[in-house]
PDB file of C-alpha atoms in Angstrom:
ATOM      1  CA  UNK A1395      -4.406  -8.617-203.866  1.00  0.00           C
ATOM      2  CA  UNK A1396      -2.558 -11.607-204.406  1.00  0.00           C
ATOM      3  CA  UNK A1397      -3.358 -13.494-201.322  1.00  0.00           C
ATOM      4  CA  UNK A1398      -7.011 -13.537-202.348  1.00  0.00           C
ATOM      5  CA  UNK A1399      -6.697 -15.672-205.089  1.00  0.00           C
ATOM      6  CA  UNK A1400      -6.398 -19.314-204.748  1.00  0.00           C
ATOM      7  CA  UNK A1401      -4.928 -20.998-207.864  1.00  0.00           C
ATOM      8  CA  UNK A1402      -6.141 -24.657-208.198  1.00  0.00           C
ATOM      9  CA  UNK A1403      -5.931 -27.405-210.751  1.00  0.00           C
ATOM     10  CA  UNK A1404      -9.043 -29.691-211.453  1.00  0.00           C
ATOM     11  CA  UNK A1405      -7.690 -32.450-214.132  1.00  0.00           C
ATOM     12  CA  UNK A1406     -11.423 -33.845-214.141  1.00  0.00           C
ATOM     13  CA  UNK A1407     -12.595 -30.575-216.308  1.00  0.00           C
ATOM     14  CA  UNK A1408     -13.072 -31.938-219.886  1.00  0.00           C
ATOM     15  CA  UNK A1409     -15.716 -28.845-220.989  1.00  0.00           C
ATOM     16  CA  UNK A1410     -17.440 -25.754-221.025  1.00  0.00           C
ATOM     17  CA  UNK A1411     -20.407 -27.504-219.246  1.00  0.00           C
ATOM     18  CA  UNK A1412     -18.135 -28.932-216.754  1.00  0.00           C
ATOM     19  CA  UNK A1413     -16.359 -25.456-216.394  1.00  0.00           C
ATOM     20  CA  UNK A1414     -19.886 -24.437-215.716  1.00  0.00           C
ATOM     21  CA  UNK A1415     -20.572 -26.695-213.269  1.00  0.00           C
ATOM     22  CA  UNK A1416     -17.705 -25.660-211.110  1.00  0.00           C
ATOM     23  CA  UNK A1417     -18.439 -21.992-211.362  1.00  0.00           C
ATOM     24  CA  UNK A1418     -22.114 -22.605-210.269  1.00  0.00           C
ATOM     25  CA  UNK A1419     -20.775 -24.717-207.235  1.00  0.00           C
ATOM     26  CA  UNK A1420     -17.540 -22.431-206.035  1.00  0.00           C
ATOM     27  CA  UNK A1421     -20.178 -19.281-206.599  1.00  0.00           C
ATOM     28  CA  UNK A1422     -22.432 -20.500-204.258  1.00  0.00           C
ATOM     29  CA  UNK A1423     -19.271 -20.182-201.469  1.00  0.00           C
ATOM     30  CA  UNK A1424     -19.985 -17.369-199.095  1.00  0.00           C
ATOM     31  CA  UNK A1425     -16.714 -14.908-200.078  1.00  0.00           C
ATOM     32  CA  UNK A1426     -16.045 -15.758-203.781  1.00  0.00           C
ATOM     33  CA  UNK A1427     -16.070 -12.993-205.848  1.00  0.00           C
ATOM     34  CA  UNK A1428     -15.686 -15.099-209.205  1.00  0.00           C
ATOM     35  CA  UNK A1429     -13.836 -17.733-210.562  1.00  0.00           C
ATOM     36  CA  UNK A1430     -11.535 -18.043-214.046  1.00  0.00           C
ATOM     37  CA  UNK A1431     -11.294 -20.975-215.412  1.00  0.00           C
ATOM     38  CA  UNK A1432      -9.306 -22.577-218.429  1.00  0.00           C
ATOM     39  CA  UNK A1433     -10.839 -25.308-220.027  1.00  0.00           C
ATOM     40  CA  UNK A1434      -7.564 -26.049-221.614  1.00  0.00           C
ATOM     41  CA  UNK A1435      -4.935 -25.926-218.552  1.00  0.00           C
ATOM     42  CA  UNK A1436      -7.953 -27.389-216.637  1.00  0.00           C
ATOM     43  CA  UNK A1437      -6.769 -24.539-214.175  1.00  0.00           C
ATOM     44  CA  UNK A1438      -9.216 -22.212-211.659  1.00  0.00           C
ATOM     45  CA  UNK A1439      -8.120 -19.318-210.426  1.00  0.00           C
ATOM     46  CA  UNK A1440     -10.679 -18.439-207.559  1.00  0.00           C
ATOM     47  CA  UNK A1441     -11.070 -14.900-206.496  1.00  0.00           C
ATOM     48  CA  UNK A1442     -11.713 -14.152-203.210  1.00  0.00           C
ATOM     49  CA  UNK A1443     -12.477 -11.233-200.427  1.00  0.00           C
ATOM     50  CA  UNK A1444      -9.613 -13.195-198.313  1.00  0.00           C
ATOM     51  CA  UNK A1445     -12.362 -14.952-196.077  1.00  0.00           C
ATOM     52  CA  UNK A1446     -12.743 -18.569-197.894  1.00  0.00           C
ATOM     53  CA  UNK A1447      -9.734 -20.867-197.119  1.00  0.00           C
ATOM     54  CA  UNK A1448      -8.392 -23.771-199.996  1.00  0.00           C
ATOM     55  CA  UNK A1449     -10.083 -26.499-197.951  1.00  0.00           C
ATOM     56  CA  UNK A1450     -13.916 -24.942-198.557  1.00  0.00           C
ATOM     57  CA  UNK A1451     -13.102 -24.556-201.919  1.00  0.00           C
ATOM     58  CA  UNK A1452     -11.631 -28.258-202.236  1.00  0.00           C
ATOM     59  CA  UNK A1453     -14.897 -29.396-200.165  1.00  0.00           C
ATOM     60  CA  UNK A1454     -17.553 -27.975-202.322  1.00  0.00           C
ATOM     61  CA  UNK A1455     -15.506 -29.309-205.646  1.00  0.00           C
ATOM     62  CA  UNK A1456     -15.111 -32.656-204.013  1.00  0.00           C
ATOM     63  CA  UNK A1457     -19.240 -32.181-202.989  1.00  0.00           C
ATOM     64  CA  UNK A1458     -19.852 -32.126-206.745  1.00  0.00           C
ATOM     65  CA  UNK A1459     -17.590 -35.220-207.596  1.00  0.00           C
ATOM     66  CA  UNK A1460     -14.711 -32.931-208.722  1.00  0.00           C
ATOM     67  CA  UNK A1461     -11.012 -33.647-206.933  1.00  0.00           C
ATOM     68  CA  UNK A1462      -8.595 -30.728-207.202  1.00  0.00           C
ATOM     69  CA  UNK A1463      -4.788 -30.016-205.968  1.00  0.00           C
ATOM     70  CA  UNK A1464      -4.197 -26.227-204.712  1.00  0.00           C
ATOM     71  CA  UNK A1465      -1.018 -25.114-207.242  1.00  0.00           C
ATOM     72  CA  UNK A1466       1.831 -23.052-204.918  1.00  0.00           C
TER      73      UNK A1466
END
């Protein structure tokens, strides 16, 4: 289901350890079922069961020193 993903973009990803680092922090969200990420796009796509909203997920990024825009 479309509606369960929520599409962000995190220009401060320059890695595979900060890739990482995000994964380990958005996993730890109560509702995310797992998160893609490209390194090169510095895009996540964040798969959900439709219970997390955009702001958790920008809260817990921001938590870890990350900002990130939610793309439409």
């Amino acid at each position: 289901n479309k509606g369960n993903i929520i599409n962000l973009f995190i220009p401060g990803i320059q890695d595979g350890s900060s890739a990482a680092e995000i994964d380990n922090a958005l996993m730890q969200i109560k509702g995310v079922i797992k998160t893609e990420i490209n390194v090169a796009e510095k895009t996540v796509a964040v798969v959900t069961d439709g219970s997390v909203k955009p702001e958790d997920v920008l809260k817990e990024l921001k938590n870890i020193g990350y900002d990130a825009e939610v793309k439409k």
